[in-house]
Every structure is written in structure tokens, then in C-alpha cells.
PDB file of C-alpha atoms in Angstrom:
ATOM      1  CA  UNK H 226     130.482  52.918  34.401  1.00 88.00           C
ATOM      2  CA  UNK H 227     127.467  53.721  36.543  1.00 96.00           C
ATOM      3  CA  UNK H 228     126.145  51.540  39.342  1.00 98.00           C
ATOM      4  CA  UNK H 229     122.659  50.776  40.594  1.00 98.00           C
ATOM      5  CA  UNK H 230     123.213  50.718  44.353  1.00 98.00           C
ATOM      6  CA  UNK H 231     119.709  50.868  45.820  1.00 98.00           C
ATOM      7  CA  UNK H 232     116.094  50.106  44.919  1.00 98.00           C
ATOM      8  CA  UNK H 233     112.839  50.383  46.836  1.00 99.00           C
ATOM      9  CA  UNK H 234     109.069  50.522  46.623  1.00 98.00           C
ATOM     10  CA  UNK H 235     107.814  53.490  48.649  1.00 98.00           C
ATOM     11  CA  UNK H 236     104.682  55.307  49.744  1.00 98.00           C
ATOM     12  CA  UNK H 237     103.921  58.927  48.910  1.00 98.00           C
ATOM     13  CA  UNK H 238     100.584  59.548  50.653  1.00 97.00           C
ATOM     14  CA  UNK H 239      99.825  63.245  51.318  1.00 95.00           C
ATOM     15  CA  UNK H 240      99.260  62.577  55.009  1.00 95.00           C
ATOM     16  CA  UNK H 241     103.009  62.009  55.254  1.00 97.00           C
ATOM     17  CA  UNK H 242     103.402  65.715  54.517  1.00 96.00           C
ATOM     18  CA  UNK H 243     100.567  66.569  56.916  1.00 94.00           C
ATOM     19  CA  UNK H 244     102.242  64.417  59.560  1.00 95.00           C
ATOM     20  CA  UNK H 245     105.215  66.781  59.581  1.00 96.00           C
ATOM     21  CA  UNK H 246     103.108  69.919  60.078  1.00 95.00           C
ATOM     22  CA  UNK H 247     101.858  71.443  63.317  1.00 94.00           C
ATOM     23  CA  UNK H 248      98.247  70.563  63.977  1.00 92.00           C
ATOM     24  CA  UNK H 249      95.942  67.683  64.883  1.00 91.00           C
ATOM     25  CA  UNK H 250      97.599  65.240  62.475  1.00 91.00           C
ATOM     26  CA  UNK H 251     101.187  65.904  63.464  1.00 96.00           C
ATOM     27  CA  UNK H 252     102.960  62.549  63.760  1.00 96.00           C
ATOM     28  CA  UNK H 253     100.121  60.556  62.216  1.00 95.00           C
ATOM     29  CA  UNK H 254     102.502  58.963  59.676  1.00 97.00           C
ATOM     30  CA  UNK H 255     105.605  58.950  61.834  1.00 98.00           C
ATOM     31  CA  UNK H 256     106.641  55.407  60.900  1.00 98.00           C
ATOM     32  CA  UNK H 257     106.294  56.066  57.168  1.00 98.00           C
ATOM     33  CA  UNK H 258     108.219  59.334  57.419  1.00 98.00           C
ATOM     34  CA  UNK H 259     110.910  57.651  59.497  1.00 98.00           C
ATOM     35  CA  UNK H 260     111.080  54.943  56.815  1.00 98.00           C
ATOM     36  CA  UNK H 261     111.794  57.568  54.168  1.00 98.00           C
ATOM     37  CA  UNK H 262     114.508  59.095  56.285  1.00 98.00           C
ATOM     38  CA  UNK H 263     116.050  55.668  56.849  1.00 98.00           C
ATOM     39  CA  UNK H 264     116.002  55.055  53.099  1.00 98.00           C
ATOM     40  CA  UNK H 265     117.632  58.436  52.531  1.00 98.00           C
ATOM     41  CA  UNK H 266     120.415  57.545  54.952  1.00 98.00           C
ATOM     42  CA  UNK H 267     120.996  54.214  53.262  1.00 98.00           C
ATOM     43  CA  UNK H 268     121.314  55.933  49.889  1.00 98.00           C
ATOM     44  CA  UNK H 269     123.767  58.423  51.332  1.00 98.00           C
ATOM     45  CA  UNK H 270     125.807  55.631  52.930  1.00 98.00           C
ATOM     46  CA  UNK H 271     125.987  53.923  49.515  1.00 98.00           C
ATOM     47  CA  UNK H 272     127.190  57.095  47.804  1.00 98.00           C
ATOM     48  CA  UNK H 273     124.073  57.559  45.672  1.00 98.00           C
ATOM     49  CA  UNK H 274     124.171  60.770  43.661  1.00 98.00           C
ATOM     50  CA  UNK H 275     121.059  60.372  41.454  1.00 98.00           C
ATOM     51  CA  UNK H 276     117.608  59.108  42.360  1.00 99.00           C
ATOM     52  CA  UNK H 277     115.298  57.928  39.580  1.00 99.00           C
ATOM     53  CA  UNK H 278     111.725  58.169  40.851  1.00 99.00           C
ATOM     54  CA  UNK H 279     109.077  56.050  39.137  1.00 98.00           C
ATOM     55  CA  UNK H 280     106.110  58.296  39.833  1.00 98.00           C
ATOM     56  CA  UNK H 281     102.724  56.573  39.761  1.00 98.00           C
ATOM     57  CA  UNK H 282     101.027  59.902  40.391  1.00 96.00           C
ATOM     58  CA  UNK H 283     102.116  61.367  37.045  1.00 97.00           C
ATOM     59  CA  UNK H 284      99.255  60.647  34.622  1.00 96.00           C
ATOM     60  CA  UNK H 285     100.082  59.897  30.980  1.00 96.00           C
ATOM     61  CA  UNK H 286      97.795  58.896  28.113  1.00 96.00           C
ATOM     62  CA  UNK H 287     100.275  58.444  25.275  1.00 94.00           C
ATOM     63  CA  UNK H 288     103.829  57.065  25.069  1.00 97.00           C
ATOM     64  CA  UNK H 289     106.070  57.191  28.158  1.00 98.00           C
ATOM     65  CA  UNK H 290     107.539  60.401  29.546  1.00 98.00           C
ATOM     66  CA  UNK H 291     110.495  61.509  31.645  1.00 98.00           C
ATOM     67  CA  UNK H 292     110.990  64.848  33.339  1.00 98.00           C
ATOM     68  CA  UNK H 293     114.640  65.366  32.500  1.00 98.00           C
ATOM     69  CA  UNK H 294     114.975  69.002  33.489  1.00 98.00           C
ATOM     70  CA  UNK H 295     118.324  70.096  34.884  1.00 98.00           C
ATOM     71  CA  UNK H 296     116.732  72.004  37.754  1.00 98.00           C
ATOM     72  CA  UNK H 297     113.438  71.880  39.614  1.00 98.00           C
ATOM     73  CA  UNK H 298     112.119  74.689  41.782  1.00 97.00           C
ATOM     74  CA  UNK H 299     108.655  75.706  42.817  1.00 97.00           C
ATOM     75  CA  UNK H 300     105.822  75.677  45.326  1.00 97.00           C
ATOM     76  CA  UNK H 301     103.405  72.773  45.018  1.00 97.00           C
ATOM     77  CA  UNK H 302      99.760  72.458  46.008  1.00 97.00           C
ATOM     78  CA  UNK H 303      97.946  69.255  45.117  1.00 96.00           C
ATOM     79  CA  UNK H 304      94.878  69.897  42.974  1.00 94.00           C
ATOM     80  CA  UNK H 305      93.649  66.508  44.195  1.00 92.00           C
ATOM     81  CA  UNK H 306      94.111  67.052  47.947  1.00 89.00           C
ATOM     82  CA  UNK H 307      94.679  70.799  48.516  1.00 93.00           C
ATOM     83  CA  UNK H 308      93.471  70.400  52.113  1.00 89.00           C
ATOM     84  CA  UNK H 309      96.277  67.916  52.804  1.00 90.00           C
ATOM     85  CA  UNK H 310      99.176  69.041  50.639  1.00 95.00           C
ATOM     86  CA  UNK H 311      99.631  72.725  49.955  1.00 95.00           C
ATOM     87  CA  UNK H 312     102.410  75.278  49.595  1.00 96.00           C
ATOM     88  CA  UNK H 313     105.224  72.714  49.592  1.00 97.00           C
ATOM     89  CA  UNK H 314     108.403  74.488  48.537  1.00 97.00           C
ATOM     90  CA  UNK H 315     110.993  72.431  46.705  1.00 98.00           C
ATOM     91  CA  UNK H 316     114.259  72.737  44.842  1.00 98.00           C
ATOM     92  CA  UNK H 317     116.343  69.911  43.362  1.00 98.00           C
ATOM     93  CA  UNK H 318     118.971  69.412  40.704  1.00 98.00           C
ATOM     94  CA  UNK H 319     118.228  67.071  37.806  1.00 98.00           C
ATOM     95  CA  UNK H 320     120.288  64.696  35.695  1.00 98.00           C
ATOM     96  CA  UNK H 321     119.189  65.442  32.133  1.00 98.00           C
ATOM     97  CA  UNK H 322     121.875  63.301  30.521  1.00 98.00           C
ATOM     98  CA  UNK H 323     120.572  60.161  32.210  1.00 98.00           C
ATOM     99  CA  UNK H 324     116.955  61.049  31.477  1.00 98.00           C
ATOM    100  CA  UNK H 325     117.811  61.483  27.809  1.00 98.00           C
ATOM    101  CA  UNK H 326     119.772  58.246  27.719  1.00 98.00           C
ATOM    102  CA  UNK H 327     116.895  56.248  29.229  1.00 98.00           C
ATOM    103  CA  UNK H 328     114.582  57.580  26.520  1.00 98.00           C
ATOM    104  CA  UNK H 329     117.098  56.856  23.778  1.00 98.00           C
ATOM    105  CA  UNK H 330     117.728  53.256  24.859  1.00 98.00           C
ATOM    106  CA  UNK H 331     114.047  52.524  25.410  1.00 98.00           C
ATOM    107  CA  UNK H 332     112.984  53.959  22.073  1.00 98.00           C
ATOM    108  CA  UNK H 333     115.822  52.880  19.823  1.00 98.00           C
ATOM    109  CA  UNK H 334     116.827  49.562  21.409  1.00 98.00           C
ATOM    110  CA  UNK H 335     113.724  48.346  23.259  1.00 98.00           C
ATOM    111  CA  UNK H 336     111.102  49.509  20.765  1.00 98.00           C
ATOM    112  CA  UNK H 337     109.057  51.430  23.367  1.00 98.00           C
ATOM    113  CA  UNK H 338     108.458  55.118  22.701  1.00 98.00           C
ATOM    114  CA  UNK H 339     109.778  57.257  25.540  1.00 98.00           C
ATOM    115  CA  UNK H 340     110.181  61.018  25.458  1.00 98.00           C
ATOM    116  CA  UNK H 341     112.520  62.923  27.764  1.00 98.00           C
ATOM    117  CA  UNK H 342     111.528  66.540  28.316  1.00 98.00           C
ATOM    118  CA  UNK H 343     113.431  69.720  29.112  1.00 98.00           C
ATOM    119  CA  UNK H 344     110.506  72.040  29.739  1.00 98.00           C
ATOM    120  CA  UNK H 345     110.878  74.366  32.735  1.00 95.00           C
ATOM    121  CA  UNK H 346     107.108  74.596  33.177  1.00 96.00           C
ATOM    122  CA  UNK H 347     106.785  70.780  33.363  1.00 97.00           C
ATOM    123  CA  UNK H 348     106.438  70.440  37.102  1.00 95.00           C
ATOM    124  CA  UNK H 349     107.062  67.438  39.305  1.00 98.00           C
ATOM    125  CA  UNK H 350     104.129  65.459  40.679  1.00 97.00           C
ATOM    126  CA  UNK H 351     103.747  64.606  44.339  1.00 97.00           C
ATOM    127  CA  UNK H 352     104.722  60.983  43.792  1.00 98.00           C
ATOM    128  CA  UNK H 353     108.179  62.488  43.388  1.00 98.00           C
ATOM    129  CA  UNK H 354     107.821  65.534  45.613  1.00 98.00           C
ATOM    130  CA  UNK H 355     106.673  63.886  48.860  1.00 98.00           C
ATOM    131  CA  UNK H 356     109.548  61.366  48.966  1.00 98.00           C
ATOM    132  CA  UNK H 357     112.105  63.959  47.908  1.00 98.00           C
ATOM    133  CA  UNK H 358     110.803  66.417  50.501  1.00 98.00           C
ATOM    134  CA  UNK H 359     111.542  63.858  53.206  1.00 98.00           C
ATOM    135  CA  UNK H 360     114.704  62.363  51.699  1.00 98.00           C
ATOM    136  CA  UNK H 361     116.376  65.155  49.803  1.00 98.00           C
ATOM    137  CA  UNK H 362     115.768  68.477  51.489  1.00 96.00           C
ATOM    138  CA  UNK H 363     119.462  69.320  51.307  1.00 98.00           C
ATOM    139  CA  UNK H 364     119.625  68.520  47.564  1.00 98.00           C
ATOM    140  CA  UNK H 365     122.045  65.662  48.170  1.00 98.00           C
ATOM    141  CA  UNK H 366     120.611  63.737  45.210  1.00 98.00           C
ATOM    142  CA  UNK H 367     119.941  64.675  41.630  1.00 98.00           C
ATOM    143  CA  UNK H 368     116.420  63.732  40.549  1.00 98.00           C
ATOM    144  CA  UNK H 369     114.959  62.138  37.418  1.00 99.00           C
ATOM    145  CA  UNK H 370     111.195  61.584  37.405  1.00 98.00           C
ATOM    146  CA  UNK H 371     109.534  58.939  35.210  1.00 98.00           C
ATOM    147  CA  UNK H 372     105.763  58.964  34.620  1.00 98.00           C
ATOM    148  CA  UNK H 373     104.044  55.773  35.788  1.00 98.00           C
ATOM    149  CA  UNK H 374     100.301  56.496  36.046  1.00 97.00           C
ATOM    150  CA  UNK H 375      99.825  54.715  32.747  1.00 95.00           C
ATOM    151  CA  UNK H 376      96.363  54.495  31.176  1.00 94.00           C
ATOM    152  CA  UNK H 377      96.992  52.757  27.828  1.00 94.00           C
ATOM    153  CA  UNK H 378     100.226  50.909  28.505  1.00 96.00           C
ATOM    154  CA  UNK H 379     101.258  47.296  28.916  1.00 95.00           C
ATOM    155  CA  UNK H 380     103.212  45.900  31.861  1.00 97.00           C
ATOM    156  CA  UNK H 381     105.654  44.206  29.492  1.00 97.00           C
ATOM    157  CA  UNK H 382     106.365  47.594  27.910  1.00 97.00           C
ATOM    158  CA  UNK H 383     106.945  49.071  31.348  1.00 98.00           C
ATOM    159  CA  UNK H 384     109.323  46.235  32.198  1.00 98.00           C
ATOM    160  CA  UNK H 385     111.325  47.201  29.106  1.00 98.00           C
ATOM    161  CA  UNK H 386     111.490  50.764  30.406  1.00 98.00           C
ATOM    162  CA  UNK H 387     112.974  49.303  33.582  1.00 98.00           C
ATOM    163  CA  UNK H 388     115.548  47.449  31.514  1.00 98.00           C
ATOM    164  CA  UNK H 389     116.377  50.696  29.711  1.00 98.00           C
ATOM    165  CA  UNK H 390     116.797  52.485  33.051  1.00 98.00           C
ATOM    166  CA  UNK H 391     119.261  49.839  34.239  1.00 98.00           C
ATOM    167  CA  UNK H 392     121.223  49.944  30.994  1.00 98.00           C
ATOM    168  CA  UNK H 393     121.299  53.756  31.026  1.00 98.00           C
ATOM    169  CA  UNK H 394     122.665  53.653  34.569  1.00 98.00           C
ATOM    170  CA  UNK H 395     125.382  51.222  33.562  1.00 98.00           C
ATOM    171  CA  UNK H 396     126.370  53.353  30.557  1.00 98.00           C
ATOM    172  CA  UNK H 397     126.576  56.511  32.672  1.00 98.00           C
ATOM    173  CA  UNK H 398     128.801  57.720  35.456  1.00 96.00           C
ATOM    174  CA  UNK H 399     127.720  57.774  39.071  1.00 98.00           C
ATOM    175  CA  UNK H 400     125.810  55.833  41.676  1.00 98.00           C
ATOM    176  CA  UNK H 401     122.057  55.493  41.356  1.00 98.00           C
ATOM    177  CA  UNK H 402     118.908  54.564  43.229  1.00 99.00           C
ATOM    178  CA  UNK H 403     115.498  53.647  41.804  1.00 99.00           C
ATOM    179  CA  UNK H 404     112.403  54.406  43.867  1.00 99.00           C
ATOM    180  CA  UNK H 405     109.062  52.991  42.715  1.00 98.00           C
ATOM    181  CA  UNK H 406     106.706  55.534  44.256  1.00 98.00           C
ATOM    182  CA  UNK H 407     103.185  54.191  44.597  1.00 98.00           C
ATOM    183  CA  UNK H 408     100.761  52.141  46.612  1.00 98.00           C
ATOM    184  CA  UNK H 409      99.888  48.469  46.620  1.00 98.00           C
ATOM    185  CA  UNK H 410      96.084  48.322  46.418  1.00 98.00           C
ATOM    186  CA  UNK H 411      94.621  51.730  45.659  1.00 97.00           C
ATOM    187  CA  UNK H 412      90.840  51.632  46.007  1.00 95.00           C
ATOM    188  CA  UNK H 413      90.235  54.964  47.690  1.00 92.00           C
ATOM    189  CA  UNK H 414      87.227  55.177  49.995  1.00 89.00           C
ATOM    190  CA  UNK H 415      84.009  56.369  48.339  1.00 87.00           C
ATOM    191  CA  UNK H 416      83.064  59.934  49.125  1.00 83.00           C
ATOM    192  CA  UNK H 417      80.157  58.854  51.335  1.00 78.00           C
ATOM    193  CA  UNK H 418      82.643  57.581  53.952  1.00 70.00           C
ATOM    194  CA  UNK H 419      84.337  60.938  54.421  1.00 63.00           C
ATOM    195  CA  UNK H 420      82.177  62.155  57.305  1.00 62.00           C
ATOM    196  CA  UNK H 421      85.032  61.627  59.752  1.00 59.00           C
ATOM    197  CA  UNK H 422      88.797  61.723  59.391  1.00 69.00           C
ATOM    198  CA  UNK H 423      89.100  58.050  60.357  1.00 73.00           C
ATOM    199  CA  UNK H 424      89.104  57.086  56.673  1.00 80.00           C
ATOM    200  CA  UNK H 425      92.707  58.314  56.489  1.00 87.00           C
ATOM    201  CA  UNK H 426      93.765  55.234  58.459  1.00 91.00           C
ATOM    202  CA  UNK H 427      91.632  52.392  57.066  1.00 93.00           C
ATOM    203  CA  UNK H 428      91.471  50.136  54.009  1.00 95.00           C
ATOM    204  CA  UNK H 429      88.425  50.346  51.736  1.00 94.00           C
ATOM    205  CA  UNK H 430      87.883  46.570  51.649  1.00 96.00           C
ATOM    206  CA  UNK H 431      89.393  43.679  53.578  1.00 97.00           C
ATOM    207  CA  UNK H 432      89.904  41.778  50.321  1.00 98.00           C
ATOM    208  CA  UNK H 433      92.435  44.340  49.130  1.00 98.00           C
ATOM    209  CA  UNK H 434      94.338  44.161  52.397  1.00 98.00           C
ATOM    210  CA  UNK H 435      94.548  40.380  52.375  1.00 98.00           C
ATOM    211  CA  UNK H 436      95.834  40.310  48.792  1.00 98.00           C
ATOM    212  CA  UNK H 437      98.360  43.044  49.604  1.00 98.00           C
ATOM    213  CA  UNK H 438      99.629  41.052  52.571  1.00 98.00           C
ATOM    214  CA  UNK H 439      99.985  37.938  50.427  1.00 98.00           C
ATOM    215  CA  UNK H 440     101.966  39.942  47.892  1.00 98.00           C
ATOM    216  CA  UNK H 441     104.291  41.163  50.626  1.00 98.00           C
ATOM    217  CA  UNK H 442     104.803  37.568  51.738  1.00 98.00           C
ATOM    218  CA  UNK H 443     105.865  36.681  48.176  1.00 98.00           C
ATOM    219  CA  UNK H 444     108.233  39.639  48.108  1.00 98.00           C
ATOM    220  CA  UNK H 445     109.783  38.743  51.448  1.00 98.00           C
ATOM    221  CA  UNK H 446     110.325  35.201  50.184  1.00 98.00           C
ATOM    222  CA  UNK H 447     111.828  36.376  46.874  1.00 98.00           C
ATOM    223  CA  UNK H 448     109.099  34.672  44.835  1.00 98.00           C
ATOM    224  CA  UNK H 449     109.022  37.114  41.948  1.00 98.00           C
ATOM    225  CA  UNK H 450     108.428  34.512  39.248  1.00 97.00           C
ATOM    226  CA  UNK H 451     105.000  34.037  40.820  1.00 98.00           C
ATOM    227  CA  UNK H 452     104.461  37.709  41.503  1.00 98.00           C
ATOM    228  CA  UNK H 453     105.202  38.824  37.945  1.00 97.00           C
ATOM    229  CA  UNK H 454     102.630  36.335  36.657  1.00 97.00           C
ATOM    230  CA  UNK H 455      99.976  37.678  39.009  1.00 98.00           C
ATOM    231  CA  UNK H 456     100.840  41.371  38.623  1.00 98.00           C
ATOM    232  CA  UNK H 457      98.485  42.304  35.754  1.00 97.00           C
ATOM    233  CA  UNK H 458      95.399  40.817  37.422  1.00 98.00           C
ATOM    234  CA  UNK H 459      96.456  41.982  40.890  1.00 98.00           C
ATOM    235  CA  UNK H 460      96.926  45.538  39.679  1.00 98.00           C
ATOM    236  CA  UNK H 461      93.513  45.493  38.032  1.00 97.00           C
ATOM    237  CA  UNK H 462      91.512  43.631  40.684  1.00 98.00           C
ATOM    238  CA  UNK H 463      92.977  45.627  43.579  1.00 98.00           C
ATOM    239  CA  UNK H 464      93.143  48.949  41.711  1.00 97.00           C
ATOM    240  CA  UNK H 465      96.908  49.264  42.032  1.00 97.00           C
ATOM    241  CA  UNK H 466      98.036  52.870  41.747  1.00 97.00           C
ATOM    242  CA  UNK H 467      98.820  53.600  38.125  1.00 96.00           C
ATOM    243  CA  UNK H 468      98.083  49.886  37.605  1.00 97.00           C
ATOM    244  CA  UNK H 469     101.443  49.402  39.331  1.00 98.00           C
ATOM    245  CA  UNK H 470     103.500  50.308  36.310  1.00 98.00           C
ATOM    246  CA  UNK H 471     106.086  51.694  38.733  1.00 98.00           C
ATOM    247  CA  UNK H 472     106.494  48.179  40.123  1.00 98.00           C
ATOM    248  CA  UNK H 473     106.726  46.682  36.634  1.00 98.00           C
ATOM    249  CA  UNK H 474     109.512  49.139  35.794  1.00 98.00           C
ATOM    250  CA  UNK H 475     111.312  48.461  39.056  1.00 98.00           C
ATOM    251  CA  UNK H 476     111.279  44.725  38.442  1.00 98.00           C
ATOM    252  CA  UNK H 477     112.349  45.240  34.836  1.00 98.00           C
ATOM    253  CA  UNK H 478     115.429  47.027  36.148  1.00 98.00           C
ATOM    254  CA  UNK H 479     116.130  44.254  38.649  1.00 98.00           C
ATOM    255  CA  UNK H 480     115.730  41.219  36.399  1.00 97.00           C
ATOM    256  CA  UNK H 481     111.984  40.639  36.078  1.00 96.00           C
ATOM    257  CA  UNK H 482     110.735  37.187  36.953  1.00 95.00           C
ATOM    258  CA  UNK H 483     114.345  36.069  37.455  1.00 96.00           C
ATOM    259  CA  UNK H 484     114.755  38.454  40.373  1.00 98.00           C
ATOM    260  CA  UNK H 485     114.772  36.342  43.534  1.00 98.00           C
ATOM    261  CA  UNK H 486     116.132  38.535  46.319  1.00 98.00           C
ATOM    262  CA  UNK H 487     114.215  38.707  49.589  1.00 98.00           C
ATOM    263  CA  UNK H 488     112.654  42.112  50.088  1.00 98.00           C
ATOM    264  CA  UNK H 489     113.165  43.936  53.383  1.00 98.00           C
ATOM    265  CA  UNK H 490     110.196  45.776  54.859  1.00 98.00           C
ATOM    266  CA  UNK H 491     111.330  49.124  56.268  1.00 98.00           C
ATOM    267  CA  UNK H 492     107.870  50.480  57.110  1.00 98.00           C
ATOM    268  CA  UNK H 493     105.270  47.845  57.859  1.00 98.00           C
ATOM    269  CA  UNK H 494     102.111  47.729  55.772  1.00 98.00           C
ATOM    270  CA  UNK H 495      99.716  50.541  56.608  1.00 98.00           C
ATOM    271  CA  UNK H 496      96.277  51.660  55.467  1.00 97.00           C
ATOM    272  CA  UNK H 497      95.697  55.143  54.081  1.00 95.00           C
ATOM    273  CA  UNK H 498      92.434  56.589  52.772  1.00 93.00           C
ATOM    274  CA  UNK H 499      91.355  53.169  51.541  1.00 94.00           C
ATOM    275  CA  UNK H 500      94.729  52.160  50.083  1.00 97.00           C
ATOM    276  CA  UNK H 501      97.515  49.772  51.097  1.00 98.00           C
ATOM    277  CA  UNK H 502     101.008  51.207  51.545  1.00 98.00           C
ATOM    278  CA  UNK H 503     104.536  50.045  52.364  1.00 98.00           C
ATOM    279  CA  UNK H 504     108.182  51.121  52.292  1.00 98.00           C
ATOM    280  CA  UNK H 505     110.225  48.137  51.135  1.00 98.00           C
ATOM    281  CA  UNK H 506     113.865  47.741  50.050  1.00 98.00           C
ATOM    282  CA  UNK H 507     114.629  45.496  47.074  1.00 98.00           C
ATOM    283  CA  UNK H 508     118.214  44.213  47.441  1.00 98.00           C
ATOM    284  CA  UNK H 509     120.405  44.523  44.372  1.00 96.00           C
ATOM    285  CA  UNK H 510     121.444  41.078  43.145  1.00 87.00           C
ATOM    286  CA  UNK H 511     125.191  40.514  43.096  1.00 73.00           C
TER     287      UNK H 511
END
């Protein structure tokens, strides 16, 4: 019987990659990168062997999709930010059996169509690649990537995917982590503000920041009954990345509105290119 040992909401901003490179931005995201390394160590200490990444940078327009390849290898350049994230080499092992089982449970038992894919040319998106680059360079963890930039999907559906992920874990063998990879608010600065590089380190509107901070207060207090009720409007009004379907899935796996654990902030809230970001650990309820 498999075990869910760790869960977190994490950032994946491209400047985290830039922060690790020689040049004028070296160290600019040191705290966020250190947060990822701390999360990696916690997963190792817990004996995690498979990480399921809920990737809010993987765009989907129909059904839900899982990259369930057995092996991932390539060199990635972001077509969105090639000046920030280019020529990232990666290689990881997958866990196709778990990816397939998630899809089967979601589709056949939860009534939500999910397709698991074994297509070598289906590449990983940087919502998976940036965290794994920092956490999994030695291939300590197998990787399953779930698409969460959802354009025509409902949060209740996504919560059911989370339930299916938890049930698939418990019907499998091994020790698992779930990482919801995406921002809080995600209103990127308009292009007219890009005359200096300062936009990398600011929020696009104070309103978004204040709502983000209130959300983090709710998380730290374990008030997820309230948060789940506000999530759909919050995700829309504050332009949550992928409408925060990664967060809906994460909470679905943890118990939804009945989840009441107090979240631990590993990397304090930070602003990035207009967006609000955090690394936060969601304790697993006993």
C-alpha cells in the first residue's frame, strides 16, 4: 500500500533558473531556490520515491492529461521566456503505472475524463522542470506530471482528480509527494512596464498582493473550509495561474474543505514579474 508522505504548493518562476546562472541576476531568487532544496531534503528524509507534479504551466483545452512516460530526457528552452530559461538539460525517470492508475480511477470511478500518455515526444513543461531541476538533479525521484493550466474545467472536477491521485497512491506501492506548482495571483505586468528589469521583483497591483497575503493567513490558520469557498472567485479575480487548478487538485488529495492542517511557509511570499509566489508545505493529516 502506497503512502502520501509530503505535499506542498511551490513556485516555478523562470528567474529561479536565472538565479543559479552566472551573470547579473545570480542569486536573485536565492530564498526561493533554497526553499526548493529544503523541500527536496524533506522528501528524501521521508523516503519519497515518486513526485507527482501538478503543473499549472501545462496548457490543456480538453479533458485532463497526465504525462506518464517512463523516462524523460531533453534540453528545454521556454518559448514564453527564452531570454530567461534556455538550454536546460534534464533527465528523470517516470512512474507510468501510477500515471495510468490515476487516469483510470478518475475516469471510471470519479466520472472525470483523464488521459495518461506514453508519448516520447510529449515533453515536460517548466512548471515541472524548474522544480525538478532544483530538487531532483540526481534523479532521486520518479516524476509524474499532471496538466493544470485548465481553460474549460471546473474546480470541483479538479478536486476529484486530486481524490483520484490520493486513491491511486494508496493502491500503489511506494512513498509519494504531491507538488502543486504554480503561483498565487498571476497578473503579469503589462508590456509597457518592461523598460527596466525591476518588474521581475514587483507585483502588478497592490490588490493582488493583499488578497494573496490574506489567503496565506487562512492557510497558516488551517481555515480551508473558507478558502475552498473563495477559491473560484479568488482564482478569477486575481488571475491565479491556471485558475489555480493545481491548488484545487492538491486540496482534493488532502481532504478538500475538511482539510484543517496549518500550512508551513518555507519561502516567504515574494513578487515576481507581477505575480505572487510562495513555497508552502501542507502537512499530511494523520
